GROMACS .gro file of C-alpha atoms in nm:
model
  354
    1UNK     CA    1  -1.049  -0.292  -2.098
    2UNK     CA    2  -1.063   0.084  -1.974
    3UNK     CA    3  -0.899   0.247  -1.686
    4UNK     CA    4  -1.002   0.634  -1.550
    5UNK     CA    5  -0.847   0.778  -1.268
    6UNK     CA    6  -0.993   1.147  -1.186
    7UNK     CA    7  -0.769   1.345  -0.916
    8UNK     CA    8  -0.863   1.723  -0.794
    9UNK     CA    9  -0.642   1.875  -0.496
   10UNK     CA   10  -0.697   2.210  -0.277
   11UNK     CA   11  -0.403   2.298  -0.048
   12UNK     CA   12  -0.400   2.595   0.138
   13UNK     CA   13  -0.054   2.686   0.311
   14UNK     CA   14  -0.005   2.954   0.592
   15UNK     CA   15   0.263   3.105   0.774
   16UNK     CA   16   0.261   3.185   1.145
   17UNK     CA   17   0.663   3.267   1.186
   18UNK     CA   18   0.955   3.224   1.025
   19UNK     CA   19   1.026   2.909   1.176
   20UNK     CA   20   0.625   2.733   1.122
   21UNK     CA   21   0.360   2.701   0.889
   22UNK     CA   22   0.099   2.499   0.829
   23UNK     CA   23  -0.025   2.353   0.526
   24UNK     CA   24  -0.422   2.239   0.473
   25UNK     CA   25  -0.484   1.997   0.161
   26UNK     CA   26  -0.844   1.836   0.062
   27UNK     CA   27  -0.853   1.603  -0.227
   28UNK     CA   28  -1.036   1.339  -0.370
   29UNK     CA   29  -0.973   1.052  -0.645
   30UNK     CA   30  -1.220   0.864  -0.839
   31UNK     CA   31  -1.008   0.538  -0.991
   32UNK     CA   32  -1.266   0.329  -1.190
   33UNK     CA   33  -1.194   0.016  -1.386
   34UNK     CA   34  -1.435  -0.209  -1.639
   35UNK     CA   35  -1.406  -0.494  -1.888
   36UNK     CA   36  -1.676  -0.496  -2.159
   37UNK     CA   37  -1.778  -0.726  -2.484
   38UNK     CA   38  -2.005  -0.634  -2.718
   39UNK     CA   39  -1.883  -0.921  -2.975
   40UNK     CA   40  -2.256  -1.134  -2.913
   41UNK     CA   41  -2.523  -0.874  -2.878
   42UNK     CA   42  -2.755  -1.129  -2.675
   43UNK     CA   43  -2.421  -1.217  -2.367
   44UNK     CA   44  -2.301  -0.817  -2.417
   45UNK     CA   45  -2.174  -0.714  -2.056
   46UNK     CA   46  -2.014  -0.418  -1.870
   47UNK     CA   47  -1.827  -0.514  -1.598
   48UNK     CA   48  -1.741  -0.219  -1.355
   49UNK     CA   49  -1.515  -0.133  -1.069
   50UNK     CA   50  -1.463   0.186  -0.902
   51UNK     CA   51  -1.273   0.335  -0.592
   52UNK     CA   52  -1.356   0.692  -0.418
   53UNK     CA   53  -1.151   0.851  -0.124
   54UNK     CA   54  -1.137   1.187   0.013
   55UNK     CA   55  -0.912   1.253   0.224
   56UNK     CA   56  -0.831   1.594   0.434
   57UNK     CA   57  -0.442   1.642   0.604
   58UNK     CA   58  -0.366   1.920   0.866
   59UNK     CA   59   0.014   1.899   0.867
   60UNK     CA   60   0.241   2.164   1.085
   61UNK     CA   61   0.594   2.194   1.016
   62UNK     CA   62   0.801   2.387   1.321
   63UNK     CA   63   1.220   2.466   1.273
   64UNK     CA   64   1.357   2.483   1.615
   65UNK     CA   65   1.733   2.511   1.654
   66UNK     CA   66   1.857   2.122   1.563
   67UNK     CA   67   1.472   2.028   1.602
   68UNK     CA   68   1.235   1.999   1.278
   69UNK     CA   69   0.860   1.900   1.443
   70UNK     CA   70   0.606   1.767   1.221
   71UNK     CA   71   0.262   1.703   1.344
   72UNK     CA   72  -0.075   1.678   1.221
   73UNK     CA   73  -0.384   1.487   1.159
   74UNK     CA   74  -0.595   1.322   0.851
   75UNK     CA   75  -0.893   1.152   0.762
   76UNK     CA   76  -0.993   0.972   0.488
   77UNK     CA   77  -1.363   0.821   0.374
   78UNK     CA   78  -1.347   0.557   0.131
   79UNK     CA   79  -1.646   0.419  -0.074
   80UNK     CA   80  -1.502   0.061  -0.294
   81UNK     CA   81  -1.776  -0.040  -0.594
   82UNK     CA   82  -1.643  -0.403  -0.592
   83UNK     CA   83  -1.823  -0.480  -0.893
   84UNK     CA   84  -2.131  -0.446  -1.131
   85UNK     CA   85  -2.267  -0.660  -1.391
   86UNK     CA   86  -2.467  -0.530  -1.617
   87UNK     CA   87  -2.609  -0.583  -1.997
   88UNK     CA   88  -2.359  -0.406  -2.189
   89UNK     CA   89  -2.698  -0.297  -2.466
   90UNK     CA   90  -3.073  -0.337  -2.487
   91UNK     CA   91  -3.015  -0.687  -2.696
   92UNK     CA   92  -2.811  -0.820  -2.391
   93UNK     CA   93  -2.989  -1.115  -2.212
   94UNK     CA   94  -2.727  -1.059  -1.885
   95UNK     CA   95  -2.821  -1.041  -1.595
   96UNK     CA   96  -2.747  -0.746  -1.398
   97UNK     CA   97  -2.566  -0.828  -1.045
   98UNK     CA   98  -2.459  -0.514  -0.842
   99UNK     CA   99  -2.201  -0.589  -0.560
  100UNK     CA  100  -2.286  -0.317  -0.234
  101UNK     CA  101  -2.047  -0.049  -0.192
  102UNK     CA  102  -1.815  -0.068   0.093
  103UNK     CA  103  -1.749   0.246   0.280
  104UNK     CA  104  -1.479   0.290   0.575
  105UNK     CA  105  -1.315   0.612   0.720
  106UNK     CA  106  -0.941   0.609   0.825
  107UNK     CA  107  -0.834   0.884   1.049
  108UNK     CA  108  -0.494   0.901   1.196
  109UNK     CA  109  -0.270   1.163   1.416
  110UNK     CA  110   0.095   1.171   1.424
  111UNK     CA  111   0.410   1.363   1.591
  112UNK     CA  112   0.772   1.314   1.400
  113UNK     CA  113   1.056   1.493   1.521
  114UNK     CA  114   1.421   1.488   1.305
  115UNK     CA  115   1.670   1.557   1.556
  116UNK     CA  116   2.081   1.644   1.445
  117UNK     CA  117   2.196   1.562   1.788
  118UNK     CA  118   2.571   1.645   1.626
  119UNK     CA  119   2.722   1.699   1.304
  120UNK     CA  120   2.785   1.329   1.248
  121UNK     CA  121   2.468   1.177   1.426
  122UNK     CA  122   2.062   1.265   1.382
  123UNK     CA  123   1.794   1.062   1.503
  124UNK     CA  124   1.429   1.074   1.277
  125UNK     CA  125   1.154   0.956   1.523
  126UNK     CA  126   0.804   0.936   1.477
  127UNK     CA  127   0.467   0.787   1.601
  128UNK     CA  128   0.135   0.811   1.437
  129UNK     CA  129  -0.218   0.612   1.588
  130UNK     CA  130  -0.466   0.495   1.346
  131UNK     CA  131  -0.793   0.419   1.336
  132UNK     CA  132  -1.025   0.205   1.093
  133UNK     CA  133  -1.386   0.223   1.110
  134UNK     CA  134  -1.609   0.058   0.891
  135UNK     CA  135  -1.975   0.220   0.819
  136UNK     CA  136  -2.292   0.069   0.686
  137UNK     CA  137  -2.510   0.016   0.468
  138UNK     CA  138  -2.418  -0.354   0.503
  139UNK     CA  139  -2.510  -0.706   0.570
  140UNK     CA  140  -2.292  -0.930   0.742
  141UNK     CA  141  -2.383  -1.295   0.766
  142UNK     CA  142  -2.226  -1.502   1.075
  143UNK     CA  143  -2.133  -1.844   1.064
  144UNK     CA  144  -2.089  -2.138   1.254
  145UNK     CA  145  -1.721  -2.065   1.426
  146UNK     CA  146  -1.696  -2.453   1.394
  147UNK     CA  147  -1.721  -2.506   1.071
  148UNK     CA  148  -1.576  -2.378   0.758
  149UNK     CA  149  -1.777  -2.066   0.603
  150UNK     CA  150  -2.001  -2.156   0.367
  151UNK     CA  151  -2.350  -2.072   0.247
  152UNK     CA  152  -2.447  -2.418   0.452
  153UNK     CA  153  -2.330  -2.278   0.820
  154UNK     CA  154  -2.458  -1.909   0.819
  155UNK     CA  155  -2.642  -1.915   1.133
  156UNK     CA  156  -2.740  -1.523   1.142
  157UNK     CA  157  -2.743  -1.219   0.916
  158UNK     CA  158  -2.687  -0.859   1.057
  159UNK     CA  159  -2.798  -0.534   0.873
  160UNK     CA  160  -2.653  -0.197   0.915
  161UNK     CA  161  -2.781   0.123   0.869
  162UNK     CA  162  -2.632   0.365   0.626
  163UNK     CA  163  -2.343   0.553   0.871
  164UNK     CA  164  -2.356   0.284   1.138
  165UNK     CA  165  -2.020   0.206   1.250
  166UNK     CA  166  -1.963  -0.182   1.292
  167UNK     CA  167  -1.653  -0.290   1.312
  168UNK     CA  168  -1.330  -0.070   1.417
  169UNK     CA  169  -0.925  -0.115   1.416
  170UNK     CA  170  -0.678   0.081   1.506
  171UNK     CA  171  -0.346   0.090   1.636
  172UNK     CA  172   0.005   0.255   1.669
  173UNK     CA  173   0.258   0.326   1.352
  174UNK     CA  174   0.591   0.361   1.497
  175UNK     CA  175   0.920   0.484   1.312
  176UNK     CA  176   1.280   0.537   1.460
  177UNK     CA  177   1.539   0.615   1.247
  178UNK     CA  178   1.957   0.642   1.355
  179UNK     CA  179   2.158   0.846   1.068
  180UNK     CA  180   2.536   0.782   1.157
  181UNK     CA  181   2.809   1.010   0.930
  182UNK     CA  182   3.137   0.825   0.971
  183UNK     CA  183   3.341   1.068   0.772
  184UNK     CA  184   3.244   1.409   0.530
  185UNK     CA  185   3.226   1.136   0.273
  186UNK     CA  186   3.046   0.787   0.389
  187UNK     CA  187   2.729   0.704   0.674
  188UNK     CA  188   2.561   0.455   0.838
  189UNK     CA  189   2.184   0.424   0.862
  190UNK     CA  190   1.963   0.222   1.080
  191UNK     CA  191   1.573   0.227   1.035
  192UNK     CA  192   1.253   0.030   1.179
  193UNK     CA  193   0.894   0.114   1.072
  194UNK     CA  194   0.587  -0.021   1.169
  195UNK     CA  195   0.273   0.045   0.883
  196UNK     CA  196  -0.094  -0.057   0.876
  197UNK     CA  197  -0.300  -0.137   0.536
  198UNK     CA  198  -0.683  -0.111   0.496
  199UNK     CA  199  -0.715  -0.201   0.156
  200UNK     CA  200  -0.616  -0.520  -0.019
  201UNK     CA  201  -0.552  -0.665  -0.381
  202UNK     CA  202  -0.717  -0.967  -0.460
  203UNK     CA  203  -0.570  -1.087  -0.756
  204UNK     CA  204  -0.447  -1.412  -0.893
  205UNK     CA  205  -0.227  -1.305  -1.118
  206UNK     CA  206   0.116  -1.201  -1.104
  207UNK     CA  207   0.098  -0.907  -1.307
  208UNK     CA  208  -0.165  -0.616  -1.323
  209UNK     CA  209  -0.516  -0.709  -1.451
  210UNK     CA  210  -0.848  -0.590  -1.473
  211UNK     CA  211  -1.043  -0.850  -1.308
  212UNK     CA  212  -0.808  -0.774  -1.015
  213UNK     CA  213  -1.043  -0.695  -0.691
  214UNK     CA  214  -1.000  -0.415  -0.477
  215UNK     CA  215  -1.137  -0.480  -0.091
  216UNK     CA  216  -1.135  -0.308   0.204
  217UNK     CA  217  -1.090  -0.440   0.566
  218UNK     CA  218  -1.438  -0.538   0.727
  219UNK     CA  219  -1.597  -0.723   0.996
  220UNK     CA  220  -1.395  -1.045   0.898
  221UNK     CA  221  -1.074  -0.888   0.701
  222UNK     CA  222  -0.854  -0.776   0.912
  223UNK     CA  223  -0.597  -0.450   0.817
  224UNK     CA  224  -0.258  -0.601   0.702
  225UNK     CA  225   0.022  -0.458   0.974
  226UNK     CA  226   0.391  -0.502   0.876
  227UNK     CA  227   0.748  -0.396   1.074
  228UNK     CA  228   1.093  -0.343   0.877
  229UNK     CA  229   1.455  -0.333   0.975
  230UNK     CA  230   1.674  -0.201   0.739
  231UNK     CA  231   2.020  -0.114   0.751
  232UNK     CA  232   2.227   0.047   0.538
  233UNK     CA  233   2.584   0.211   0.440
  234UNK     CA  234   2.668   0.529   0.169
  235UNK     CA  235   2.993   0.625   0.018
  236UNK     CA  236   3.055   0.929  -0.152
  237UNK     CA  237   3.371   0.811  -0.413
  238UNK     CA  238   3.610   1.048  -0.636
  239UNK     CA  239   3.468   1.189  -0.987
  240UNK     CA  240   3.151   1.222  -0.847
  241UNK     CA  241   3.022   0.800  -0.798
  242UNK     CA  242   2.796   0.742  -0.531
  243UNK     CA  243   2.773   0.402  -0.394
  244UNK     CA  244   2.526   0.246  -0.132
  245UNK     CA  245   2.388  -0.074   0.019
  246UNK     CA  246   2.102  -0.146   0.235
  247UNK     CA  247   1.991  -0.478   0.355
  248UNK     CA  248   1.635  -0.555   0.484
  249UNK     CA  249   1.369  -0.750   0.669
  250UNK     CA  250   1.001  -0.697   0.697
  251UNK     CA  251   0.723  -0.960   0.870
  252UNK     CA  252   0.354  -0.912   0.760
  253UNK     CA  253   0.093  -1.002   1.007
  254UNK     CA  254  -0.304  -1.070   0.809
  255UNK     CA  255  -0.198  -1.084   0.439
  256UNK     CA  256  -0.474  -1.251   0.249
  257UNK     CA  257  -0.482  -1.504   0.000
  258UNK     CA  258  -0.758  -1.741  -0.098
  259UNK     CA  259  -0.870  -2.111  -0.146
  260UNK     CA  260  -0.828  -2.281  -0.436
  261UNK     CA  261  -1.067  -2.235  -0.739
  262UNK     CA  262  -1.177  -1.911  -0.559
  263UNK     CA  263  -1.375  -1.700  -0.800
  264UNK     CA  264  -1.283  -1.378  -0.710
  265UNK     CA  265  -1.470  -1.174  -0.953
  266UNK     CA  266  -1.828  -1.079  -0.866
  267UNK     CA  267  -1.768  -1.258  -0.557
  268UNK     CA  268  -2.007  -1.115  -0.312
  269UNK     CA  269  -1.937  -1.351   0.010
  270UNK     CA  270  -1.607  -1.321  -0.066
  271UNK     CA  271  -1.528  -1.375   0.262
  272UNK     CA  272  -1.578  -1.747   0.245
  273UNK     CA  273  -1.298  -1.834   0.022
  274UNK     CA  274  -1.044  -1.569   0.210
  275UNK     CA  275  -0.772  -1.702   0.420
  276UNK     CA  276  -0.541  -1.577   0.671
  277UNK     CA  277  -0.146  -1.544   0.600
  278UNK     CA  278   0.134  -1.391   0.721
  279UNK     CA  279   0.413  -1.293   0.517
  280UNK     CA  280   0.798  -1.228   0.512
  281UNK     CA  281   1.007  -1.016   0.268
  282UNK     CA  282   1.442  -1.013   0.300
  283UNK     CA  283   1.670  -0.907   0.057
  284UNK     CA  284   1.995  -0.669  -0.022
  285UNK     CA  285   2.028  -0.374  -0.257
  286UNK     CA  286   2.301  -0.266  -0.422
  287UNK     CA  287   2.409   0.069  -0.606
  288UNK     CA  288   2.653   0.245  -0.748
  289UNK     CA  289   2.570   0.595  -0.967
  290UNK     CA  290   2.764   0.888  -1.113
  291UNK     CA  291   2.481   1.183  -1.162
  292UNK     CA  292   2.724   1.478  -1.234
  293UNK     CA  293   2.857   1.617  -1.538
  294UNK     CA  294   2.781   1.526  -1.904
  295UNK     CA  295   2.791   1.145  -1.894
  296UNK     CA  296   2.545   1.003  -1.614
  297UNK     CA  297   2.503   0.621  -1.525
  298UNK     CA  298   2.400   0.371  -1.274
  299UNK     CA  299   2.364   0.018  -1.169
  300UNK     CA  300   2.154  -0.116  -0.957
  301UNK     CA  301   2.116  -0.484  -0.819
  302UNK     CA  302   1.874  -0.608  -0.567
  303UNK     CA  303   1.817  -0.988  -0.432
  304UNK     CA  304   1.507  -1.021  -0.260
  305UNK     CA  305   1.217  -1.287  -0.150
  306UNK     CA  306   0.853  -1.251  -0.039
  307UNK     CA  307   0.725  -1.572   0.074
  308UNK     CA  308   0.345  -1.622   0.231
  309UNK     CA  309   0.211  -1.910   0.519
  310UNK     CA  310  -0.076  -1.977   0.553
  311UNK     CA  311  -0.225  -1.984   0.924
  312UNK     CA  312  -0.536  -2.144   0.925
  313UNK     CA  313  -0.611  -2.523   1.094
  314UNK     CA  314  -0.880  -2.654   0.866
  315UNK     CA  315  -0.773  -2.854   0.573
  316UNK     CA  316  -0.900  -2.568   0.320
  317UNK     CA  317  -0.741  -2.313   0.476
  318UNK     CA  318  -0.375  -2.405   0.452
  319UNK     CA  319  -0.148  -2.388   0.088
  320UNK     CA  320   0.160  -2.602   0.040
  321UNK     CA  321   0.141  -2.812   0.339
  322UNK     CA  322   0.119  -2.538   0.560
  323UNK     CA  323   0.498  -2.461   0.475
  324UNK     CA  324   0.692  -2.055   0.308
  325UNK     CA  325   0.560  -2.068  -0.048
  326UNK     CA  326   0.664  -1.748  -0.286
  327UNK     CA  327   0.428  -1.439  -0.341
  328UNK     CA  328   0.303  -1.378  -0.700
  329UNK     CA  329   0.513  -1.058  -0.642
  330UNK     CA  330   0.793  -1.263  -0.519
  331UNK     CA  331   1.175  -1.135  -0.752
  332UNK     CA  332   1.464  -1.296  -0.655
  333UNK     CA  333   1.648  -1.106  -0.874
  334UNK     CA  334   1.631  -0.769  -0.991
  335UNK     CA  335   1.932  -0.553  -1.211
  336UNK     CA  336   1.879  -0.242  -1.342
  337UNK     CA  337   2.128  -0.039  -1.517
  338UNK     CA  338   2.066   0.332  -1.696
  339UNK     CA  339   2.304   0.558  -1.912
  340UNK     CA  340   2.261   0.906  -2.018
  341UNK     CA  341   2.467   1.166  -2.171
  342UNK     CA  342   2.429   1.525  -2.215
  343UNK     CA  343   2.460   1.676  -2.535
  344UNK     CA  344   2.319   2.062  -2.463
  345UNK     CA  345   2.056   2.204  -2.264
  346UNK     CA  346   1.836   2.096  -2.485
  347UNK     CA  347   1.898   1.752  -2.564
  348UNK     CA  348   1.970   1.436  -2.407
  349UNK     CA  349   2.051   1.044  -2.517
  350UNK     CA  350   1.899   0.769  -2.242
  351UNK     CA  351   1.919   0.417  -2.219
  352UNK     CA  352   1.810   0.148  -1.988
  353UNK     CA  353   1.858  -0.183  -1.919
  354UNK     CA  354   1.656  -0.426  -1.724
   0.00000   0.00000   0.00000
C-alpha cells in the first residue's frame, strides 16, 4: 500500500486601506493512492487511484466600525482517476482495465458579515451559492426508469465531448450565527448551517482503506446537502478552567450507500449498485479544560449517533427493512482526556487518553 499527496500554494495579499485587503491564493493537490503485489510474477498488479484539484479563491476582508465584511469568489476543477489496473511487470498475465477520469468544476460566491450589535450580543451571517458542473469526456448509459439498473435495461448510451458540460447543480449555503454574552465570564451560542458535498467516499469499511473509492457527483449522483442546529453554552471558571457544552442536530439529504455484494473496486457502472439515503447525526459534547500555567489538562466527552435510511421503493434498493440503521462512522461514545505539564521552555511531559 502507498499513499502520495503533493500540495503547492501561491497567495498573493494586497492592501487597499487600513481597514481592507484582499488576499489571491492558487493551489493545486495531487492525492494518489495504489495497492500492488508482486508475490506471483504471472497475477503481479498495480492498482492506482488518484485525485487532482485546483482551485483559485478571491477573498476581501473590509473592517467597518462593528462590521467585519467578507466576500469573495472560488473555483475549483477536479479531475478523479477512479482506478487503473494494470500488470504490475512484463511477466504479469493481468489484464490492464483503466477506469475514465471524471472531471467537474465547482465555483461558488459568497458575502459573510460578523456584526457586534452590542457588547454582549453579535450576529455572524453568511450566504454563499454554488454551482456543480460536470464536463466530459464521458459516456453515460440510460436505463429503463422502470426497472432496476442493470447491464439488461440500458436502453441508450450518450457520449460527451472533452469540456462539454452535462449535468449541473447548484444551490444556496446559508449560515446564521447568534453569539449571546450573559456575563464578562459565560455565553450563549446559537448556530444553523446549510453545506453542499460533491465528492463522496465509497467505502465499506469502517476505518480508512485503500480500496476505498473516491467519486464525484454526476449525471446520476447527486451532491450530498446537509443543515445543522447547534446550540451551545461557555463558562469561564476561577484558576483559569474553561468549561463548555454544545448540543447538535444535522439531517443529510443524498448520502450514498450501496447494494449488497457491491464490488466497489474497479467498478466502472458503479452507478448500478448505488443507492439513495438520507442521513441524521445528534449528539452532546462536553468539556472542561485548564490551558494556563504550568500544569495543563482537559476532558472531553461527546455522545453522538449517525444513522442512514434508505429511500428507494424497489426491493434492492432498501437496507434493514427500510428502517434508521447506524453509519460505519456511527460513535456513540467518545472520551478524550489530555495532561501536560511544563517543565521549561524547552521541555514538556504529554499524555493522552482515549
Amino acid at each position: 500500500y502507498s499513499y502520495d499527496n503533493n500540495i503547492a500554494s501561491l497567495r498573493w495579499r494586497h492592501f487597499f486601506s487600513g481597514s481592507l485587503f484582499s488576499q489571491i491564493t492558487l493551489n493545486n493537490s495531487n492525492y494518489r493512492y495504489n495497492i500492488s503485489s508482486s508475490d506471483n510474477p504471472e497475477e503481479a498488479f498495480i492498482m492506482s487511484h488518484s485525485i487532482n484539484s485546483t482551485s483559485e479563491k478571491i477573498d476581501f476582508n473590509w473592517f467597518l466600525g462593528r462590521n467585519e465584511f467578507n466576500f469573495g469568489t472560488d473555483i475549483i476543477r477536479y479531475s478523479v482517476l477512479p482506478g487503473k489496473y494494470m500488470p504490475e511487470n512484463d511477466s504479469s498475465l493481468v489484464v490492464p482495465d483503466i477506469i475514465d477520469r471524471e472531471h467537474a468544476y465547482e465555483a461558488g460566491i459568497y458575502f459573510d458579515d460578523k456584526f457586534i450589535v452590542t457588547d454582549y450580543f453579535s450576529i455572524n451571517a453568511g450566504a454563499r451559492y454554488s454551482s456543480y458542473l460536470v464536463s466530459g469526456p464521458g459516456k453515460v448509459f440510460i436505463y429503463d426508469p422502470d426497472q432496476t439498473r442493470s447491464i439488461l435495461s440500458v436502453i441508450d448510451t450518450m457520449s460527451y465531448r472533452t469540456g462539454r458540460i452535462y449535468k449541473t447543480y447548484g444551490g444556496p449555503e446559508l449560515r446564521l450565527s447568534f453569539n449571546f454574552k450573559l456575563s464578562p465570564k459565560s455565553s450563549f451560542k446559537v448556530n444553523y448551517n446549510r453545506t453542499r458535498q460533491y465528492l463522496h467516499l465509497l467505502s465499506n469499511s469502517t476505518s480508512i482503506s485503500p480500496s476505498d473509492t473516491w467519486k464525484l457527483s454526476d449525471y446520476y449522483l447527486k451532491p450530498q446537502t446537509g443543515d445543522q442546529y447547534a446550540v451551545g453554552f461557555y463558562k469561564s471558571l476561577p484558576k483559569g478552567i474553561e468549561a463548555s457544552a454544545e448540543i447538535y442536530y444535522k439531517s443529510i439529504k443524498n448520502i450514498v450507500d450501496y447494494k449488497g455484494g457491491t464490488k466497489l473496486v474497479m467498478n466502472s457502472s458503479i452507478e448500478r449498485d448505488l443507492i439513495e439515503a438520507r442521513g441524521k447525526a445528534y449528539g452532546i459534547e462536553l468539556m472542561i479544560r485548564k490551558q494556563e500555567g504550568m500544569y495543563n489538562w482537559s476532558i472531553g466527552y461527546t455522545y453522538s449517533r449517525a444513522l442512514l435510511q434508505t429511500t428507494g421503493e424497489r426491493a434492492d434498493e432498501i437496507i434493514n427493512r427500510g428502517e434508521w440503521f447506524p453509519a460505519n462512522y456511527d460513535k456513540p461514545h467518545d472520551l478524550t482526556a489530555t495532561f501536560s505539564y511544563l517543565f521549561s521552555r524547552r521541555l514538556i511531559f504529554s499524555a493522552n487518553y482515549v
